């Protein structure tokens, strides 16, 4: 794998971990926000799944 690909993967991991830490800090500070965050996570998961399916179908 080229060095550029490894750097991109490292950056994605770092961004994902920092977003996760921020969300955890918010949920610990404001526990009543759990339901909206859960709904947002479900919506993002559905969008990623649909996008992945579309990419898989169009490439094959």
PQR file of N, CA, C, O and H, with PARSE charges and radii, in Angstrom:
ATOM      1  N   UNK A   1       0.843  -1.169   0.000 -0.4000 1.5000
ATOM      2  CA  UNK A   1       0.000   0.000   0.000 -0.0000 2.0000
ATOM      3  C   UNK A   1       0.897   1.243   0.000  0.5500 1.7000
ATOM      4  O   UNK A   1       1.874   1.305   0.746 -0.5500 1.4000
ATOM      5  N   UNK A   2       0.564   2.230  -0.836 -0.4000 1.5000
ATOM      6  CA  UNK A   2       1.403   3.426  -0.895 -0.0000 2.0000
ATOM      7  C   UNK A   2       1.307   4.254   0.391  0.5500 1.7000
ATOM      8  O   UNK A   2       0.359   4.127   1.167 -0.5500 1.4000
ATOM      9  H   UNK A   2      -0.230   2.180  -1.442  0.4000 1.0000
ATOM     10  N   UNK A   3       2.302   5.090   0.587 -0.4000 1.5000
ATOM     11  CA  UNK A   3       2.374   5.912   1.792 -0.0000 2.0000
ATOM     12  C   UNK A   3       1.184   6.861   1.898  0.5500 1.7000
ATOM     13  O   UNK A   3       0.703   7.125   3.000 -0.5500 1.4000
ATOM     14  H   UNK A   3       3.072   5.193  -0.043  0.4000 1.0000
ATOM     15  N   UNK A   4       0.710   7.370   0.783 -0.4000 1.5000
ATOM     16  CA  UNK A   4      -0.429   8.288   0.798 -0.0000 2.0000
ATOM     17  C   UNK A   4      -1.678   7.616   1.357  0.5500 1.7000
ATOM     18  O   UNK A   4      -2.418   8.214   2.138 -0.5500 1.4000
ATOM     19  H   UNK A   4       1.101   7.157  -0.112  0.4000 1.0000
ATOM     20  N   UNK A   5      -1.905   6.379   0.954 -0.4000 1.5000
ATOM     21  CA  UNK A   5      -3.053   5.646   1.465 -0.0000 2.0000
ATOM     22  C   UNK A   5      -2.979   5.427   2.963  0.5500 1.7000
ATOM     23  O   UNK A   5      -3.985   5.533   3.664 -0.5500 1.4000
ATOM     24  H   UNK A   5      -1.304   5.894   0.319  0.4000 1.0000
ATOM     25  N   UNK A   6      -1.779   5.120   3.457 -0.4000 1.5000
ATOM     26  CA  UNK A   6      -1.610   4.926   4.895 -0.0000 2.0000
ATOM     27  C   UNK A   6      -1.850   6.219   5.667  0.5500 1.7000
ATOM     28  O   UNK A   6      -2.437   6.202   6.749 -0.5500 1.4000
ATOM     29  H   UNK A   6      -0.961   5.034   2.888  0.4000 1.0000
ATOM     30  N   UNK A   7      -1.396   7.332   5.112 -0.4000 1.5000
ATOM     31  CA  UNK A   7      -1.602   8.622   5.775 -0.0000 2.0000
ATOM     32  C   UNK A   7      -3.085   8.962   5.810  0.5500 1.7000
ATOM     33  O   UNK A   7      -3.581   9.451   6.826 -0.5500 1.4000
ATOM     34  H   UNK A   7      -0.919   7.346   4.234  0.4000 1.0000
ATOM     35  N   UNK A   8      -3.791   8.715   4.732 -0.4000 1.5000
ATOM     36  CA  UNK A   8      -5.233   8.982   4.692 -0.0000 2.0000
ATOM     37  C   UNK A   8      -5.958   8.124   5.720  0.5500 1.7000
ATOM     38  O   UNK A   8      -6.838   8.618   6.424 -0.5500 1.4000
ATOM     39  H   UNK A   8      -3.389   8.318   3.907  0.4000 1.0000
ATOM     40  N   UNK A   9      -5.604   6.853   5.816 -0.4000 1.5000
ATOM     41  CA  UNK A   9      -6.226   5.969   6.797 -0.0000 2.0000
ATOM     42  C   UNK A   9      -5.939   6.453   8.212  0.5500 1.7000
ATOM     43  O   UNK A   9      -6.836   6.459   9.056 -0.5500 1.4000
ATOM     44  H   UNK A   9      -4.889   6.452   5.244  0.4000 1.0000
ATOM     45  N   UNK A  10      -4.705   6.856   8.481 -0.4000 1.5000
ATOM     46  CA  UNK A  10      -4.346   7.372   9.798 -0.0000 2.0000
ATOM     47  C   UNK A  10      -5.151   8.629  10.137  0.5500 1.7000
ATOM     48  O   UNK A  10      -5.624   8.778  11.264 -0.5500 1.4000
ATOM     49  H   UNK A  10      -3.977   6.851   7.795  0.4000 1.0000
ATOM     50  N   UNK A  11      -5.304   9.522   9.176 -0.4000 1.5000
ATOM     51  CA  UNK A  11      -6.090  10.730   9.415 -0.0000 2.0000
ATOM     52  C   UNK A  11      -7.555  10.402   9.678  0.5500 1.7000
ATOM     53  O   UNK A  11      -8.175  11.001  10.557 -0.5500 1.4000
ATOM     54  H   UNK A  11      -4.919   9.400   8.261  0.4000 1.0000
ATOM     55  N   UNK A  12      -8.113   9.458   8.927 -0.4000 1.5000
ATOM     56  CA  UNK A  12      -9.502   9.063   9.157 -0.0000 2.0000
ATOM     57  C   UNK A  12      -9.692   8.469  10.544  0.5500 1.7000
ATOM     58  O   UNK A  12     -10.686   8.751  11.213 -0.5500 1.4000
ATOM     59  H   UNK A  12      -7.609   8.971   8.214  0.4000 1.0000
ATOM     60  N   UNK A  13      -8.743   7.650  10.976 -0.4000 1.5000
ATOM     61  CA  UNK A  13      -8.827   7.067  12.317 -0.0000 2.0000
ATOM     62  C   UNK A  13      -8.734   8.161  13.376  0.5500 1.7000
ATOM     63  O   UNK A  13      -9.490   8.145  14.347 -0.5500 1.4000
ATOM     64  H   UNK A  13      -7.936   7.421  10.433  0.4000 1.0000
ATOM     65  N   UNK A  14      -7.824   9.102  13.201 -0.4000 1.5000
ATOM     66  CA  UNK A  14      -7.664  10.182  14.181 -0.0000 2.0000
ATOM     67  C   UNK A  14      -8.921  11.048  14.257  0.5500 1.7000
ATOM     68  O   UNK A  14      -9.358  11.412  15.349 -0.5500 1.4000
ATOM     69  H   UNK A  14      -7.210   9.115  12.412  0.4000 1.0000
ATOM     70  N   UNK A  15      -9.497  11.376  13.117 -0.4000 1.5000
ATOM     71  CA  UNK A  15     -10.720  12.186  13.103 -0.0000 2.0000
ATOM     72  C   UNK A  15     -11.869  11.425  13.749  0.5500 1.7000
ATOM     73  O   UNK A  15     -12.630  11.994  14.532 -0.5500 1.4000
ATOM     74  H   UNK A  15      -9.143  11.080  12.230  0.4000 1.0000
ATOM     75  N   UNK A  16     -11.995  10.143  13.426 -0.4000 1.5000
ATOM     76  CA  UNK A  16     -13.076   9.339  14.004 -0.0000 2.0000
ATOM     77  C   UNK A  16     -12.945   9.248  15.518  0.5500 1.7000
ATOM     78  O   UNK A  16     -13.937   9.381  16.234 -0.5500 1.4000
ATOM     79  H   UNK A  16     -11.377   9.681  12.790  0.4000 1.0000
ATOM     80  N   UNK A  17     -11.730   9.023  16.011 -0.4000 1.5000
ATOM     81  CA  UNK A  17     -11.534   8.937  17.455 -0.0000 2.0000
ATOM     82  C   UNK A  17     -11.793  10.274  18.139  0.5500 1.7000
ATOM     83  O   UNK A  17     -12.352  10.305  19.235 -0.5500 1.4000
ATOM     84  H   UNK A  17     -10.924   8.915  15.429  0.4000 1.0000
ATOM     85  N   UNK A  18     -11.400  11.370  17.515 -0.4000 1.5000
ATOM     86  CA  UNK A  18     -11.640  12.673  18.144 -0.0000 2.0000
ATOM     87  C   UNK A  18     -13.128  13.019  18.160  0.5500 1.7000
ATOM     88  O   UNK A  18     -13.618  13.591  19.133 -0.5500 1.4000
ATOM     89  H   UNK A  18     -10.946  11.345  16.624  0.4000 1.0000
ATOM     90  N   UNK A  19     -13.846  12.680  17.101 -0.4000 1.5000
ATOM     91  CA  UNK A  19     -15.296  12.899  17.093 -0.0000 2.0000
ATOM     92  C   UNK A  19     -15.962  12.029  18.151  0.5500 1.7000
ATOM     93  O   UNK A  19     -16.852  12.489  18.865 -0.5500 1.4000
ATOM     94  H   UNK A  19     -13.449  12.215  16.310  0.4000 1.0000
ATOM     95  N   UNK A  20     -15.536  10.779  18.255 -0.4000 1.5000
ATOM     96  CA  UNK A  20     -16.097   9.890  19.280 -0.0000 2.0000
ATOM     97  C   UNK A  20     -15.837  10.404  20.682  0.5500 1.7000
ATOM     98  O   UNK A  20     -16.716  10.327  21.540 -0.5500 1.4000
ATOM     99  H   UNK A  20     -14.812  10.405  17.675  0.4000 1.0000
ATOM    100  N   UNK A  21     -14.645  10.929  20.931 -0.4000 1.5000
ATOM    101  CA  UNK A  21     -14.335  11.481  22.254 -0.0000 2.0000
ATOM    102  C   UNK A  21     -15.182  12.718  22.533  0.5500 1.7000
ATOM    103  O   UNK A  21     -15.635  12.919  23.660 -0.5500 1.4000
ATOM    104  H   UNK A  21     -13.930  10.991  20.234  0.4000 1.0000
ATOM    105  N   UNK A  22     -15.396  13.534  21.530 -0.4000 1.5000
ATOM    106  CA  UNK A  22     -16.249  14.713  21.706 -0.0000 2.0000
ATOM    107  C   UNK A  22     -17.688  14.350  21.999  0.5500 1.7000
ATOM    108  O   UNK A  22     -18.322  14.951  22.867 -0.5500 1.4000
ATOM    109  H   UNK A  22     -15.029  13.371  20.615  0.4000 1.0000
ATOM    110  N   UNK A  23     -18.205  13.371  21.281 -0.4000 1.5000
ATOM    111  CA  UNK A  23     -19.581  12.920  21.528 -0.0000 2.0000
ATOM    112  C   UNK A  23     -19.699  12.324  22.920  0.5500 1.7000
ATOM    113  O   UNK A  23     -20.683  12.572  23.618 -0.5500 1.4000
ATOM    114  H   UNK A  23     -17.690  12.883  20.577  0.4000 1.0000
ATOM    115  N   UNK A  24     -18.706  11.538  23.333 -0.4000 1.5000
ATOM    116  CA  UNK A  24     -18.730  10.966  24.677 -0.0000 2.0000
ATOM    117  C   UNK A  24     -18.716  12.060  25.735  0.5500 1.7000
ATOM    118  O   UNK A  24     -19.449  11.975  26.720 -0.5500 1.4000
ATOM    119  H   UNK A  24     -17.908  11.337  22.766  0.4000 1.0000
ATOM    120  N   UNK A  25     -17.898  13.081  25.546 -0.4000 1.5000
ATOM    121  CA  UNK A  25     -17.854  14.188  26.504 -0.0000 2.0000
ATOM    122  C   UNK A  25     -19.200  14.912  26.557  0.5500 1.7000
ATOM    123  O   UNK A  25     -19.665  15.274  27.638 -0.5500 1.4000
ATOM    124  H   UNK A  25     -17.303  13.151  24.746  0.4000 1.0000
ATOM    125  N   UNK A  26     -19.828  15.125  25.397 -0.4000 1.5000
ATOM    126  CA  UNK A  26     -21.143  15.772  25.387 -0.0000 2.0000
ATOM    127  C   UNK A  26     -22.190  14.929  26.094  0.5500 1.7000
ATOM    128  O   UNK A  26     -23.008  15.454  26.848 -0.5500 1.4000
ATOM    129  H   UNK A  26     -19.450  14.831  24.519  0.4000 1.0000
ATOM    130  N   UNK A  27     -22.166  13.618  25.851 -0.4000 1.5000
ATOM    131  CA  UNK A  27     -23.160  12.755  26.481 -0.0000 2.0000
ATOM    132  C   UNK A  27     -22.946  12.655  27.986  0.5500 1.7000
ATOM    133  O   UNK A  27     -23.907  12.517  28.743 -0.5500 1.4000
ATOM    134  H   UNK A  27     -21.501  13.192  25.238  0.4000 1.0000
ATOM    135  N   UNK A  28     -21.700  12.722  28.421 -0.4000 1.5000
ATOM    136  CA  UNK A  28     -21.456  12.718  29.864 -0.0000 2.0000
ATOM    137  C   UNK A  28     -21.896  14.038  30.497  0.5500 1.7000
ATOM    138  O   UNK A  28     -22.334  14.059  31.647 -0.5500 1.4000
ATOM    139  H   UNK A  28     -20.919  12.834  27.807  0.4000 1.0000
ATOM    140  N   UNK A  29     -21.780  15.130  29.754 -0.4000 1.5000
ATOM    141  CA  UNK A  29     -22.180  16.442  30.274 -0.0000 2.0000
ATOM    142  C   UNK A  29     -23.691  16.633  30.200  0.5500 1.7000
ATOM    143  O   UNK A  29     -24.294  17.176  31.126 -0.5500 1.4000
ATOM    144  H   UNK A  29     -21.425  15.113  28.819  0.4000 1.0000
ATOM    145  N   UNK A  30     -24.304  16.191  29.109 -0.4000 1.5000
ATOM    146  CA  UNK A  30     -25.747  16.343  28.897 -0.0000 2.0000
ATOM    147  C   UNK A  30     -26.370  14.987  28.583  0.5500 1.7000
ATOM    148  O   UNK A  30     -26.547  14.661  27.410 -0.5500 1.4000
ATOM    149  H   UNK A  30     -23.815  15.750  28.357  0.4000 1.0000
ATOM    150  N   UNK A  31     -26.709  14.187  29.595 -0.4000 1.5000
ATOM    151  CA  UNK A  31     -27.271  12.848  29.326 -0.0000 2.0000
ATOM    152  C   UNK A  31     -28.611  12.873  28.600  0.5500 1.7000
ATOM    153  O   UNK A  31     -28.991  11.884  27.974 -0.5500 1.4000
ATOM    154  H   UNK A  31     -26.565  14.452  30.548  0.4000 1.0000
ATOM    155  N   UNK A  32     -29.330  13.986  28.676 -0.4000 1.5000
ATOM    156  CA  UNK A  32     -30.637  14.048  28.007 -0.0000 2.0000
ATOM    157  C   UNK A  32     -30.498  14.112  26.490  0.5500 1.7000
ATOM    158  O   UNK A  32     -31.492  13.957  25.781 -0.5500 1.4000
ATOM    159  H   UNK A  32     -29.022  14.790  29.185  0.4000 1.0000
ATOM    160  N   UNK A  33     -29.300  14.335  25.977 -0.4000 1.5000
ATOM    161  CA  UNK A  33     -29.085  14.382  24.538 -0.0000 2.0000
ATOM    162  C   UNK A  33     -28.875  13.004  23.929  0.5500 1.7000
ATOM    163  O   UNK A  33     -28.587  12.899  22.737 -0.5500 1.4000
ATOM    164  H   UNK A  33     -28.492  14.461  26.553  0.4000 1.0000
ATOM    165  N   UNK A  34     -29.012  11.950  24.718 -0.4000 1.5000
ATOM    166  CA  UNK A  34     -28.741  10.600  24.212 -0.0000 2.0000
ATOM    167  C   UNK A  34     -29.685  10.205  23.082  0.5500 1.7000
ATOM    168  O   UNK A  34     -29.249   9.629  22.085 -0.5500 1.4000
ATOM    169  H   UNK A  34     -29.246  12.035  25.687  0.4000 1.0000
ATOM    170  N   UNK A  35     -30.962  10.505  23.227 -0.4000 1.5000
ATOM    171  CA  UNK A  35     -31.930  10.128  22.196 -0.0000 2.0000
ATOM    172  C   UNK A  35     -31.660  10.834  20.867  0.5500 1.7000
ATOM    173  O   UNK A  35     -31.653  10.169  19.831 -0.5500 1.4000
ATOM    174  H   UNK A  35     -31.317  10.973  24.037  0.4000 1.0000
ATOM    175  N   UNK A  36     -31.435  12.164  20.850 -0.4000 1.5000
ATOM    176  CA  UNK A  36     -31.119  12.790  19.557 -0.0000 2.0000
ATOM    177  C   UNK A  36     -29.838  12.257  18.926  0.5500 1.7000
ATOM    178  O   UNK A  36     -29.768  12.090  17.708 -0.5500 1.4000
ATOM    179  H   UNK A  36     -31.441  12.704  21.692  0.4000 1.0000
ATOM    180  N   UNK A  37     -28.819  11.987  19.754 -0.4000 1.5000
ATOM    181  CA  UNK A  37     -27.584  11.429  19.203 -0.0000 2.0000
ATOM    182  C   UNK A  37     -27.817  10.038  18.634  0.5500 1.7000
ATOM    183  O   UNK A  37     -27.266   9.694  17.589 -0.5500 1.4000
ATOM    184  H   UNK A  37     -28.876  12.123  20.744  0.4000 1.0000
ATOM    185  N   UNK A  38     -28.630   9.234  19.315 -0.4000 1.5000
ATOM    186  CA  UNK A  38     -28.929   7.892  18.804 -0.0000 2.0000
ATOM    187  C   UNK A  38     -29.660   7.984  17.470  0.5500 1.7000
ATOM    188  O   UNK A  38     -29.360   7.230  16.545 -0.5500 1.4000
ATOM    189  H   UNK A  38     -29.078   9.513  20.164  0.4000 1.0000
ATOM    190  N   UNK A  39     -30.610   8.896  17.366 -0.4000 1.5000
ATOM    191  CA  UNK A  39     -31.322   9.084  16.105 -0.0000 2.0000
ATOM    192  C   UNK A  39     -30.407   9.542  14.991  0.5500 1.7000
ATOM    193  O   UNK A  39     -30.536   9.093  13.852 -0.5500 1.4000
ATOM    194  H   UNK A  39     -30.854   9.509  18.118  0.4000 1.0000
ATOM    195  N   UNK A  40     -29.475  10.442  15.314 -0.4000 1.5000
ATOM    196  CA  UNK A  40     -28.525  10.911  14.303 -0.0000 2.0000
ATOM    197  C   UNK A  40     -27.604   9.789  13.858  0.5500 1.7000
ATOM    198  O   UNK A  40     -27.284   9.681  12.674 -0.5500 1.4000
ATOM    199  H   UNK A  40     -29.370  10.808  16.239  0.4000 1.0000
ATOM    200  N   UNK A  41     -27.171   8.948  14.799 -0.4000 1.5000
ATOM    201  CA  UNK A  41     -26.301   7.815  14.439 -0.0000 2.0000
ATOM    202  C   UNK A  41     -27.034   6.820  13.544  0.5500 1.7000
ATOM    203  O   UNK A  41     -26.452   6.279  12.604 -0.5500 1.4000
ATOM    204  H   UNK A  41     -27.431   9.036  15.761  0.4000 1.0000
ATOM    205  N   UNK A  42     -28.304   6.581  13.834 -0.4000 1.5000
ATOM    206  CA  UNK A  42     -29.090   5.668  13.003 -0.0000 2.0000
ATOM    207  C   UNK A  42     -29.245   6.242  11.597  0.5500 1.7000
ATOM    208  O   UNK A  42     -29.116   5.514  10.613 -0.5500 1.4000
ATOM    209  H   UNK A  42     -28.777   7.020  14.598  0.4000 1.0000
ATOM    210  N   UNK A  43     -29.518   7.526  11.500 -0.4000 1.5000
ATOM    211  CA  UNK A  43     -29.670   8.152  10.185 -0.0000 2.0000
ATOM    212  C   UNK A  43     -28.370   8.087   9.397  0.5500 1.7000
ATOM    213  O   UNK A  43     -28.386   7.783   8.204 -0.5500 1.4000
ATOM    214  H   UNK A  43     -29.623   8.117  12.300  0.4000 1.0000
ATOM    215  N   UNK A  44     -27.241   8.368  10.050 -0.4000 1.5000
ATOM    216  CA  UNK A  44     -25.953   8.303   9.352 -0.0000 2.0000
ATOM    217  C   UNK A  44     -25.637   6.876   8.921  0.5500 1.7000
ATOM    218  O   UNK A  44     -25.102   6.661   7.834 -0.5500 1.4000
ATOM    219  H   UNK A  44     -27.228   8.614  11.019  0.4000 1.0000
ATOM    220  N   UNK A  45     -25.963   5.901   9.764 -0.4000 1.5000
ATOM    221  CA  UNK A  45     -25.719   4.507   9.412 -0.0000 2.0000
ATOM    222  C   UNK A  45     -26.540   4.106   8.189  0.5500 1.7000
ATOM    223  O   UNK A  45     -26.037   3.426   7.294 -0.5500 1.4000
ATOM    224  H   UNK A  45     -26.398   6.076  10.647  0.4000 1.0000
ATOM    225  N   UNK A  46     -27.788   4.521   8.153 -0.4000 1.5000
ATOM    226  CA  UNK A  46     -28.624   4.212   6.989 -0.0000 2.0000
ATOM    227  C   UNK A  46     -28.088   4.873   5.722  0.5500 1.7000
ATOM    228  O   UNK A  46     -28.085   4.255   4.658 -0.5500 1.4000
ATOM    229  H   UNK A  46     -28.196   5.073   8.880  0.4000 1.0000
ATOM    230  N   UNK A  47     -27.636   6.123   5.826 -0.4000 1.5000
ATOM    231  CA  UNK A  47     -27.096   6.804   4.646 -0.0000 2.0000
ATOM    232  C   UNK A  47     -25.829   6.121   4.141  0.5500 1.7000
ATOM    233  O   UNK A  47     -25.646   5.957   2.935 -0.5500 1.4000
ATOM    234  H   UNK A  47     -27.639   6.625   6.691  0.4000 1.0000
ATOM    235  N   UNK A  48     -24.964   5.726   5.059 -0.4000 1.5000
ATOM    236  CA  UNK A  48     -23.730   5.046   4.651 -0.0000 2.0000
ATOM    237  C   UNK A  48     -24.049   3.694   4.027  0.5500 1.7000
ATOM    238  O   UNK A  48     -23.417   3.302   3.046 -0.5500 1.4000
ATOM    239  H   UNK A  48     -25.113   5.859   6.039  0.4000 1.0000
ATOM    240  N   UNK A  49     -25.022   2.978   4.584 -0.4000 1.5000
ATOM    241  CA  UNK A  49     -25.406   1.675   4.032 -0.0000 2.0000
ATOM    242  C   UNK A  49     -25.966   1.821   2.622  0.5500 1.7000
ATOM    243  O   UNK A  49     -25.599   1.066   1.721 -0.5500 1.4000
ATOM    244  H   UNK A  49     -25.535   3.297   5.381  0.4000 1.0000
ATOM    245  N   UNK A  50     -26.846   2.783   2.437 -0.4000 1.5000
ATOM    246  CA  UNK A  50     -27.434   2.990   1.104 -0.0000 2.0000
ATOM    247  C   UNK A  50     -26.355   3.416   0.111  0.5500 1.7000
ATOM    248  O   UNK A  50     -26.342   2.942  -1.025 -0.5500 1.4000
ATOM    249  H   UNK A  50     -27.144   3.396   3.169  0.4000 1.0000
ATOM    250  N   UNK A  51     -25.458   4.297   0.522 -0.4000 1.5000
ATOM    251  CA  UNK A  51     -24.386   4.725  -0.364 -0.0000 2.0000
ATOM    252  C   UNK A  51     -23.470   3.553  -0.723  0.5500 1.7000
ATOM    253  O   UNK A  51     -23.080   3.399  -1.881 -0.5500 1.4000
ATOM    254  H   UNK A  51     -25.468   4.682   1.445  0.4000 1.0000
ATOM    255  N   UNK A  52     -23.131   2.736   0.261 -0.4000 1.5000
ATOM    256  CA  UNK A  52     -22.299   1.556   0.006 -0.0000 2.0000
ATOM    257  C   UNK A  52     -22.972   0.581  -0.951  0.5500 1.7000
ATOM    258  O   UNK A  52     -22.323   0.023  -1.836 -0.5500 1.4000
ATOM    259  H   UNK A  52     -23.447   2.861   1.201  0.4000 1.0000
ATOM    260  N   UNK A  53     -24.268   0.377  -0.773 -0.4000 1.5000
ATOM    261  CA  UNK A  53     -24.997  -0.507  -1.685 -0.0000 2.0000
ATOM    262  C   UNK A  53     -25.018   0.056  -3.104  0.5500 1.7000
ATOM    263  O   UNK A  53     -24.837  -0.685  -4.071 -0.5500 1.4000
ATOM    264  H   UNK A  53     -24.795   0.830  -0.054  0.4000 1.0000
ATOM    265  N   UNK A  54     -25.237   1.360  -3.230 -0.4000 1.5000
ATOM    266  CA  UNK A  54     -25.238   1.962  -4.560 -0.0000 2.0000
ATOM    267  C   UNK A  54     -23.877   1.850  -5.236  0.5500 1.7000
ATOM    268  O   UNK A  54     -23.801   1.567  -6.432 -0.5500 1.4000
ATOM    269  H   UNK A  54     -25.383   1.962  -2.445  0.4000 1.0000
ATOM    270  N   UNK A  55     -22.809   2.066  -4.488 -0.4000 1.5000
ATOM    271  CA  UNK A  55     -21.477   1.936  -5.049 -0.0000 2.0000
ATOM    272  C   UNK A  55     -21.209   0.491  -5.459  0.5500 1.7000
ATOM    273  O   UNK A  55     -20.655   0.233  -6.527 -0.5500 1.4000
ATOM    274  H   UNK A  55     -22.870   2.296  -3.517  0.4000 1.0000
ATOM    275  N   UNK A  56     -21.606  -0.444  -4.603 -0.4000 1.5000
ATOM    276  CA  UNK A  56     -21.374  -1.866  -4.914 -0.0000 2.0000
ATOM    277  C   UNK A  56     -22.157  -2.301  -6.156  0.5500 1.7000
ATOM    278  O   UNK A  56     -21.647  -3.063  -6.977 -0.5500 1.4000
ATOM    279  H   UNK A  56     -22.055  -0.234  -3.735  0.4000 1.0000
ATOM    280  N   UNK A  57     -23.384  -1.821  -6.289 -0.4000 1.5000
ATOM    281  CA  UNK A  57     -24.196  -2.224  -7.440 -0.0000 2.0000
ATOM    282  C   UNK A  57     -23.679  -1.587  -8.730  0.5500 1.7000
ATOM    283  O   UNK A  57     -23.664  -2.231  -9.779 -0.5500 1.4000
ATOM    284  H   UNK A  57     -23.798  -1.202  -5.621  0.4000 1.0000
ATOM    285  N   UNK A  58     -23.258  -0.331  -8.655 -0.4000 1.5000
ATOM    286  CA  UNK A  58     -22.819   0.334  -9.885 -0.0000 2.0000
ATOM    287  C   UNK A  58     -21.442  -0.158 -10.333  0.5500 1.7000
ATOM    288  O   UNK A  58     -21.126  -0.073 -11.520 -0.5500 1.4000
ATOM    289  H   UNK A  58     -23.270   0.192  -7.802  0.4000 1.0000
ATOM    290  N   UNK A  59     -20.626  -0.660  -9.432 -0.4000 1.5000
ATOM    291  CA  UNK A  59     -19.280  -1.139  -9.821 -0.0000 2.0000
ATOM    292  C   UNK A  59     -19.285  -2.566 -10.323  0.5500 1.7000
ATOM    293  O   UNK A  59     -18.340  -2.988 -10.991 -0.5500 1.4000
ATOM    294  H   UNK A  59     -20.882  -0.728  -8.468  0.4000 1.0000
ATOM    295  N   UNK A  60     -20.319  -3.313 -10.018 -0.4000 1.5000
ATOM    296  CA  UNK A  60     -20.309  -4.721 -10.451 -0.0000 2.0000
ATOM    297  C   UNK A  60     -21.061  -4.946 -11.737  0.5500 1.7000
ATOM    298  O   UNK A  60     -21.137  -6.076 -12.219 -0.5500 1.4000
ATOM    299  H   UNK A  60     -21.086  -2.970  -9.476  0.4000 1.0000
TER
END
